[in-house]
Short mmCIF file of C-alpha atoms in Angstrom, two decimals:
data_model
loop_
_atom_site.label_atom_id
_atom_site.label_comp_id
_atom_site.label_asym_id
_atom_site.label_seq_id
_atom_site.Cartn_x
_atom_site.Cartn_y
_atom_site.Cartn_z
CA MET A 10 -3.70 1.86 13.76
CA ILE A 11 -6.29 -0.73 12.83
CA ILE A 12 -9.58 0.13 11.13
CA ILE A 13 -12.41 -1.05 13.36
CA LYS A 14 -15.51 0.70 11.95
CA PHE A 15 -16.89 1.32 8.45
CA GLU A 16 -19.93 3.65 8.25
CA SER A 17 -21.94 5.06 5.34
CA TRP A 18 -24.79 7.53 4.96
CA TRP A 19 -26.83 7.65 1.74
CA VAL A 20 -27.58 11.34 1.26
CA GLU A 21 -30.28 12.52 -1.12
CA ARG A 22 -29.34 15.60 -3.16
CA GLY A 23 -32.90 15.81 -4.46
CA ARG A 24 -32.15 16.86 -8.01
CA CYS A 25 -31.13 15.62 -11.42
CA LEU A 26 -28.52 17.59 -13.31
CA PHE A 27 -28.90 15.88 -16.71
CA ASP A 28 -31.39 16.79 -19.39
CA GLU A 29 -33.76 14.22 -20.86
CA LYS A 30 -31.34 13.32 -23.67
CA ARG A 31 -28.61 12.29 -21.23
CA GLN A 32 -30.86 10.94 -18.52
CA GLY A 33 -32.44 8.39 -20.81
CA GLY A 34 -35.35 6.24 -19.77
CA ALA A 35 -33.67 5.18 -16.52
CA LYS A 36 -33.86 7.09 -13.27
CA MET A 37 -31.01 9.60 -12.86
CA GLY A 38 -30.63 10.41 -9.20
CA TRP A 39 -27.68 12.55 -8.16
CA ASP A 40 -27.22 11.31 -4.60
CA VAL A 41 -23.98 10.77 -2.68
CA LEU A 42 -22.81 8.47 0.07
CA ALA A 43 -20.72 9.85 2.91
CA ILE A 44 -18.32 7.27 4.32
CA LYS A 45 -16.29 7.30 7.51
CA LEU A 46 -13.57 4.85 8.56
CA THR A 47 -12.58 4.83 12.22
CA ALA A 48 -9.36 3.40 13.65
CA ASP A 49 -8.84 1.88 17.07
CA ASP A 50 -7.12 5.08 18.26
CA GLY A 51 -10.11 7.21 17.21
CA THR A 52 -8.58 8.62 14.02
CA GLU A 53 -11.17 9.02 11.27
CA GLY A 54 -10.92 8.99 7.48
CA VAL A 55 -13.75 10.58 5.52
CA ALA A 56 -14.78 10.61 1.86
CA THR A 57 -17.86 10.86 -0.33
CA CYS A 58 -19.00 8.51 -3.10
CA MET A 59 -21.14 9.08 -6.16
CA ALA A 60 -24.52 7.40 -6.05
CA ALA A 61 -25.72 8.40 -9.50
CA ARG A 62 -28.41 6.21 -11.10
CA SER A 63 -28.61 3.97 -8.03
CA GLY A 64 -27.56 4.76 -4.49
CA GLY A 65 -28.36 1.19 -3.57
CA VAL A 66 -25.68 -0.10 -5.94
CA THR A 67 -23.04 2.15 -4.35
CA GLU A 68 -24.15 1.30 -0.82
CA ASN A 69 -24.18 -2.46 -1.39
CA TYR A 70 -20.81 -2.55 -3.14
CA LEU A 71 -19.29 -0.62 -0.25
CA HIS A 72 -20.63 -2.93 2.42
CA ASP A 73 -20.67 -6.29 0.64
CA SER A 74 -17.37 -6.15 -1.28
CA ILE A 75 -15.16 -3.36 0.08
CA ALA A 76 -15.73 -3.06 3.83
CA PRO A 77 -14.64 -6.69 4.45
CA VAL A 78 -11.30 -5.94 2.75
CA VAL A 79 -10.70 -2.78 4.79
CA LEU A 80 -11.84 -3.72 8.30
CA GLY A 81 -9.02 -5.00 10.48
CA ARG A 82 -6.34 -3.47 8.25
CA ASP A 83 -3.70 -0.88 8.97
CA PRO A 84 -4.68 2.17 6.86
CA HIS A 85 -1.01 2.65 5.93
CA ASP A 86 -1.26 -0.58 3.90
CA ARG A 87 -2.97 1.37 1.12
CA GLU A 88 -0.96 -0.22 -1.68
CA ALA A 89 -1.82 -3.74 -0.53
CA ILE A 90 -5.50 -2.79 -0.19
CA PHE A 91 -5.41 -1.17 -3.65
CA TYR A 92 -4.25 -4.40 -5.28
CA GLU A 93 -6.52 -6.64 -3.23
CA LEU A 94 -9.54 -4.62 -4.34
CA TRP A 95 -8.39 -4.99 -7.94
CA ASN A 96 -8.28 -8.75 -7.42
CA VAL A 97 -11.81 -8.67 -5.98
CA ASP A 98 -12.96 -6.55 -8.93
CA ARG A 99 -11.48 -8.94 -11.49
CA HIS A 100 -13.16 -11.93 -9.89
CA GLU A 101 -16.67 -10.74 -10.65
CA ALA A 102 -17.29 -7.76 -8.41
CA PHE A 103 -16.92 -5.40 -11.40
CA PHE A 104 -17.02 -2.19 -9.38
CA PRO A 105 -18.62 0.91 -10.89
CA VAL A 106 -15.96 3.32 -12.16
CA PHE A 107 -16.52 5.59 -9.13
CA LEU A 108 -15.64 2.82 -6.65
CA PRO A 109 -13.44 1.95 -4.78
CA GLY A 110 -11.62 5.30 -5.16
CA PRO A 111 -13.41 7.07 -2.30
CA VAL A 112 -12.40 4.37 0.18
CA ASP A 113 -8.77 4.91 -0.84
CA VAL A 114 -9.29 8.66 -0.25
CA ALA A 115 -10.58 7.93 3.25
CA LEU A 116 -7.47 5.83 3.97
CA TRP A 117 -5.19 8.70 2.86
CA ASP A 118 -7.23 11.20 4.88
CA MET A 119 -6.90 9.04 7.98
CA CYS A 120 -3.14 8.60 7.62
CA ALA A 121 -2.47 12.28 6.89
CA LYS A 122 -4.50 13.22 9.96
CA ALA A 123 -2.50 10.78 12.07
CA ALA A 124 0.70 12.38 10.76
CA GLY A 125 -0.64 15.88 11.48
CA LEU A 126 -0.09 16.96 7.86
CA PRO A 127 -2.23 18.35 5.05
CA LEU A 128 -2.72 15.61 2.49
CA HIS A 129 -0.54 17.23 -0.19
CA LYS A 130 2.32 17.56 2.33
CA TYR A 131 1.83 13.94 3.40
CA ILE A 132 2.06 12.83 -0.24
CA GLY A 133 5.00 15.16 -1.00
CA SER A 134 4.14 18.70 -2.02
CA PHE A 135 5.07 20.56 -5.21
CA ARG A 136 2.93 23.71 -4.58
CA ASN A 137 -0.13 24.81 -2.62
CA ARG A 138 -2.43 26.35 -5.26
CA LEU A 139 -3.71 25.95 -8.83
CA PRO A 140 -5.35 28.29 -11.35
CA VAL A 141 -9.07 27.58 -11.77
CA TYR A 142 -11.24 27.19 -14.84
CA ALA A 143 -15.04 27.06 -14.65
CA SER A 144 -16.58 23.93 -16.15
CA GLY A 145 -20.28 24.26 -16.85
CA ASN A 146 -23.10 21.92 -17.70
CA PHE A 147 -24.88 21.31 -21.00
CA HIS A 148 -27.03 24.23 -22.19
CA SER A 149 -29.68 24.50 -24.87
CA THR A 150 -28.69 27.90 -26.31
CA VAL A 151 -25.45 29.55 -27.38
CA GLN A 152 -26.22 32.58 -25.21
CA GLU A 153 -26.34 30.45 -22.06
CA TYR A 154 -22.74 29.36 -22.67
CA VAL A 155 -21.65 32.94 -23.31
CA ASP A 156 -23.43 34.24 -20.21
CA GLU A 157 -21.89 31.53 -18.05
CA ALA A 158 -18.37 32.15 -19.31
CA LEU A 159 -18.64 35.93 -18.85
CA TYR A 160 -20.11 35.52 -15.37
CA TYR A 161 -17.17 33.47 -14.12
CA LYS A 162 -14.62 35.59 -15.95
CA GLU A 163 -16.02 38.65 -14.16
CA LYS A 164 -15.71 36.75 -10.86
CA GLY A 165 -11.97 36.36 -11.53
CA ILE A 166 -11.97 32.71 -12.66
CA LEU A 167 -9.06 32.23 -15.06
CA GLY A 168 -10.61 30.03 -17.77
CA TYR A 169 -13.80 28.36 -19.01
CA LYS A 170 -14.61 24.94 -20.44
CA ALA A 171 -17.76 24.43 -22.48
CA HIS A 172 -19.70 21.19 -22.73
CA PRO A 173 -21.51 21.77 -26.02
CA GLY A 174 -24.22 19.17 -26.46
CA GLY A 175 -24.45 18.87 -30.24
CA PRO A 176 -25.22 18.74 -33.05
CA LEU A 177 -21.87 19.61 -34.60
CA GLU A 178 -22.99 22.94 -36.09
CA PHE A 179 -24.32 24.07 -32.71
CA ASP A 180 -21.05 23.11 -31.02
CA MET A 181 -19.03 25.15 -33.50
CA GLU A 182 -21.34 28.11 -33.02
CA VAL A 183 -20.77 27.89 -29.27
CA HIS A 184 -17.00 27.81 -29.76
CA ALA A 185 -16.96 30.91 -31.94
CA ALA A 186 -19.36 32.87 -29.73
CA LEU A 187 -17.32 32.11 -26.62
CA ARG A 188 -14.07 33.33 -28.13
CA LYS A 189 -15.72 36.52 -29.36
CA ALA A 190 -17.26 37.14 -25.93
CA VAL A 191 -14.22 36.55 -23.69
CA GLY A 192 -11.64 38.00 -26.07
CA PRO A 193 -8.23 36.74 -27.15
CA GLY A 194 -5.90 35.08 -24.68
CA TYR A 195 -8.52 33.92 -22.16
CA PRO A 196 -8.15 30.13 -21.74
CA LEU A 197 -11.01 28.18 -23.29
CA MET A 198 -11.51 24.43 -23.62
CA SER A 199 -14.20 22.32 -25.27
CA ASP A 200 -15.50 18.99 -23.97
CA PRO A 201 -18.51 17.78 -25.98
CA VAL A 202 -18.60 14.37 -24.23
CA GLY A 203 -18.96 13.42 -27.83
CA GLU A 204 -19.74 10.73 -30.31
CA TYR A 205 -18.23 12.54 -33.30
CA THR A 206 -17.07 10.82 -36.43
CA LEU A 207 -13.35 11.13 -37.01
CA GLY A 208 -13.95 13.59 -39.86
CA ASP A 209 -16.20 15.77 -37.73
CA ALA A 210 -13.66 15.77 -34.89
CA VAL A 211 -10.93 16.94 -37.28
CA ARG A 212 -13.21 19.72 -38.50
CA VAL A 213 -13.96 20.90 -34.96
CA ALA A 214 -10.32 20.61 -33.88
CA ARG A 215 -9.25 22.83 -36.79
CA GLN A 216 -11.79 25.43 -35.71
CA LEU A 217 -10.55 25.31 -32.12
CA GLU A 218 -6.99 25.78 -33.33
CA ARG A 219 -8.00 28.92 -35.22
CA LEU A 220 -9.82 30.20 -32.14
CA GLY A 221 -6.87 29.54 -29.83
CA TYR A 222 -8.51 26.99 -27.52
CA GLU A 223 -6.35 25.31 -24.89
CA TRP A 224 -7.45 21.73 -25.58
CA PHE A 225 -10.16 19.58 -27.19
CA GLU A 226 -11.53 16.92 -24.86
CA GLU A 227 -13.44 13.68 -25.29
CA PRO A 228 -14.77 13.96 -28.86
CA PHE A 229 -15.12 10.14 -28.83
CA ARG A 230 -15.76 7.45 -26.26
CA ASP A 231 -12.50 6.73 -24.46
CA PHE A 232 -12.22 3.17 -25.77
CA GLU A 233 -12.10 4.33 -29.43
CA LEU A 234 -8.32 4.39 -29.46
CA TYR A 235 -7.86 4.20 -33.24
CA LYS A 236 -9.91 7.39 -33.69
CA TYR A 237 -7.96 9.16 -30.95
CA THR A 238 -4.65 8.08 -32.45
CA ASP A 239 -5.60 9.38 -35.90
CA LEU A 240 -6.94 12.64 -34.45
CA CYS A 241 -3.79 13.26 -32.37
CA ARG A 242 -1.66 12.56 -35.45
CA THR A 243 -3.70 14.88 -37.68
CA VAL A 244 -4.29 18.06 -35.64
CA ASP A 245 -2.15 20.39 -33.57
CA ILE A 246 -4.49 21.26 -30.68
CA PRO A 247 -3.84 18.97 -27.69
CA ILE A 248 -6.42 16.18 -27.37
CA ALA A 249 -7.48 15.32 -23.82
CA ALA A 250 -8.82 11.83 -23.13
CA THR A 251 -9.03 8.89 -20.66
CA GLU A 252 -11.58 10.52 -18.33
CA THR A 253 -13.71 7.36 -18.26
CA THR A 254 -11.07 4.82 -19.30
CA ARG A 255 -11.41 1.72 -17.14
CA GLY A 256 -8.50 -0.06 -15.58
CA CYS A 257 -6.87 2.84 -13.73
CA HIS A 258 -3.21 3.31 -14.79
CA TRP A 259 -3.24 0.11 -16.84
CA GLY A 260 -6.05 1.48 -19.00
CA VAL A 261 -4.48 4.91 -19.39
CA ALA A 262 -1.18 3.23 -20.32
CA GLN A 263 -2.84 1.81 -23.44
CA SER A 264 -3.86 5.29 -24.59
CA ILE A 265 -0.34 6.59 -24.03
CA ALA A 266 1.20 3.58 -25.80
CA GLN A 267 -1.10 4.09 -28.80
CA ARG A 268 -0.37 7.85 -28.85
CA ALA A 269 -4.11 8.29 -28.40
CA ALA A 270 -3.96 11.29 -26.04
CA ASP A 271 -1.88 14.43 -25.65
CA ILE A 272 -3.33 15.08 -22.19
CA VAL A 273 -4.61 12.34 -19.90
CA ARG A 274 -7.35 12.67 -17.31
CA ALA A 275 -7.75 11.19 -13.83
CA ASP A 276 -9.44 11.96 -10.52
CA VAL A 277 -9.74 10.44 -7.08
CA SER A 278 -13.31 9.23 -7.61
CA TRP A 279 -13.15 7.60 -11.06
CA LYS A 280 -9.52 6.44 -11.03
CA ASN A 281 -9.20 4.47 -7.79
CA GLY A 282 -8.47 7.20 -5.33
CA VAL A 283 -5.33 9.07 -4.47
CA THR A 284 -3.31 5.91 -5.09
CA GLY A 285 -4.63 5.39 -8.62
CA THR A 286 -4.50 9.06 -9.61
CA LEU A 287 -0.88 9.35 -8.51
CA LYS A 288 0.02 6.26 -10.53
CA ILE A 289 -1.54 7.81 -13.64
CA ALA A 290 -0.01 11.25 -13.12
CA HIS A 291 3.50 9.89 -12.50
CA MET A 292 3.26 7.58 -15.51
CA ALA A 293 2.13 10.48 -17.72
CA ASP A 294 4.97 12.65 -16.39
CA GLY A 295 7.42 10.01 -17.55
CA PHE A 296 6.10 10.47 -21.09
CA GLY A 297 6.07 14.26 -20.91
CA LEU A 298 2.26 14.48 -20.74
CA ASN A 299 0.07 16.50 -18.43
CA CYS A 300 -2.52 14.78 -16.26
CA GLU A 301 -5.37 17.28 -15.98
CA VAL A 302 -7.37 16.22 -12.95
CA HIS A 303 -11.09 15.79 -13.58
CA THR A 304 -13.88 16.98 -11.30
CA THR A 305 -15.52 14.39 -9.07
CA THR A 306 -18.81 16.38 -9.05
CA MET A 307 -18.51 16.52 -5.23
CA ASN A 308 -16.78 19.51 -3.61
CA TYR A 309 -15.30 17.49 -0.76
CA MET A 310 -13.67 15.02 -3.13
CA ASP A 311 -12.59 17.86 -5.38
CA LEU A 312 -10.55 19.12 -2.42
CA ALA A 313 -8.84 15.72 -2.40
CA ASN A 314 -8.18 16.37 -6.10
CA VAL A 315 -6.57 19.69 -5.15
CA HIS A 316 -4.19 17.96 -2.75
CA VAL A 317 -3.16 15.42 -5.39
CA SER A 318 -2.75 18.16 -8.02
CA CYS A 319 -0.55 20.11 -5.62
CA ALA A 320 1.61 17.00 -5.11
CA ILE A 321 2.39 16.59 -8.82
CA ARG A 322 4.01 18.89 -11.37
CA ASN A 323 2.16 17.92 -14.53
CA CYS A 324 -1.30 19.40 -13.84
CA LYS A 325 -1.98 22.94 -15.02
CA TYR A 326 -5.52 23.69 -13.80
CA PHE A 327 -8.23 22.90 -11.28
CA GLU A 328 -11.59 22.02 -12.84
CA TYR A 329 -14.29 24.01 -11.01
CA PHE A 330 -17.65 22.42 -11.74
CA VAL A 331 -20.30 25.14 -11.74
CA PRO A 332 -22.66 26.30 -10.45
CA GLU A 333 -21.01 25.27 -7.20
CA ASP A 334 -24.13 25.03 -5.06
CA GLN A 335 -25.18 21.94 -7.03
CA TYR A 336 -22.07 20.06 -5.88
CA ARG A 337 -21.52 21.34 -2.33
CA LEU A 338 -23.69 18.82 -0.44
CA PRO A 339 -22.65 17.33 1.93
CA MET A 340 -19.53 19.49 2.54
CA LYS A 341 -19.58 22.52 4.82
CA GLY A 342 -18.66 25.80 3.18
CA ASP A 343 -17.30 26.71 -0.22
CA LEU A 344 -14.18 25.70 -2.08
CA PRO A 345 -11.17 27.87 -1.10
CA ILE A 346 -10.93 29.91 -4.31
CA ARG A 347 -9.36 33.38 -4.20
CA ASP A 348 -8.29 35.62 -7.07
CA GLY A 349 -8.78 32.83 -9.60
CA TYR A 350 -6.74 30.22 -7.68
CA ILE A 351 -7.77 27.34 -5.45
CA TYR A 352 -5.63 26.72 -2.37
CA ALA A 353 -4.99 23.40 -0.69
CA PRO A 354 -6.30 23.48 2.89
CA ASP A 355 -3.53 23.59 5.50
CA LYS A 356 -5.32 21.48 8.12
CA PRO A 357 -4.38 17.79 8.60
CA GLY A 358 -5.87 15.40 6.07
CA ILE A 359 -8.18 16.75 3.39
CA GLY A 360 -8.85 19.70 5.66
CA ALA A 361 -12.60 20.11 5.18
CA GLU A 362 -15.66 19.02 7.12
CA LEU A 363 -18.86 17.34 6.10
CA ASP A 364 -22.12 18.76 7.42
CA TRP A 365 -23.09 15.85 9.62
CA GLU A 366 -26.27 17.53 10.86
CA LEU A 367 -27.46 18.03 7.28
CA ILE A 368 -26.39 14.48 6.42
CA GLY A 369 -28.61 13.23 9.24
CA GLU A 370 -31.54 15.25 7.94
CA SER A 371 -31.03 14.16 4.31
CA CYS A 372 -30.07 10.54 5.03
CA HIS A 373 -31.92 7.89 3.05
CA SER A 374 -30.20 5.07 4.91
CA TYR A 375 -27.32 4.45 7.33
CA ARG A 376 -25.18 1.32 7.56
CA CYS A 377 -22.34 0.42 9.88
CA GLN A 378 -19.94 -2.51 10.11
CA THR A 379 -17.53 -3.03 12.98
CA LEU A 380 -14.61 -5.34 13.56
#
């Protein structure tokens, strides 16, 4: 197989999911790009890309810097393409964190389809399902967090992660109210996407320990390794980090080497695709750490996450970003969640379809390059 066509569709989601505090003064679109690679035998590889803040940036990077590397290549040469794109990035492309992972996903999708195997079987399967926790957005009141957690618990979802938006006292109130509402034993996590001081993070971590939370995630920016190291050394609750760490497995390796995380994070959008996420997960496994796979904010790519998570041992949960209807476009249908578990599709490749009719209706622009 040789890749002979590279297509993209810029799809407008028509909404912004961040409040004014997190949106800032700059435009915060929440669009996506659908991409399709086509081989000379007709086999297709499909993925979606984030286009937050600027769809034009995503579109131009794809066509100016990535498509020329991919066209004319055998899609099985994923490792060579992975390293060539890193070389391009280092020499002043400086890809956004959410690129070029989706292109790598499309390569894996194409090859798994050609092999007639679901992606997790093509990688090498460990299981076919994962327990699900609901992961909500930022809310302005404590009651909104409680209502959200109870809603998904009643739907059979097996855990809940809050994103309390500060200040510190509000976050701690959210934590206590959630535990009281869902009762003992129900898995809870907290991810403030925070800028805590070290002292404040210790205070919150101690509270979460008393409340029996599963983990405490991202209380600092991921590059603040000294704070993470001190926090991990000081408290007992597992500290999850590296969600936004740059440099794929090389970047995560620094956190592991500095003992700056008890749980590492990766996903196929922000950590250079299936190839990059597998590198991180296998490295973490060698150190006895879990790699909890992070939502891509796109249901189609989250199914790629499911396949990767089912091909590794050291991932406990699937992160279910809710409410789901905000993240479905442009995939057809819902995520395959039953009885609190998500199941890897059993069709070849990723095993889901994009809604190409809707993509055509919602398309801001279309670009195509051919060999």
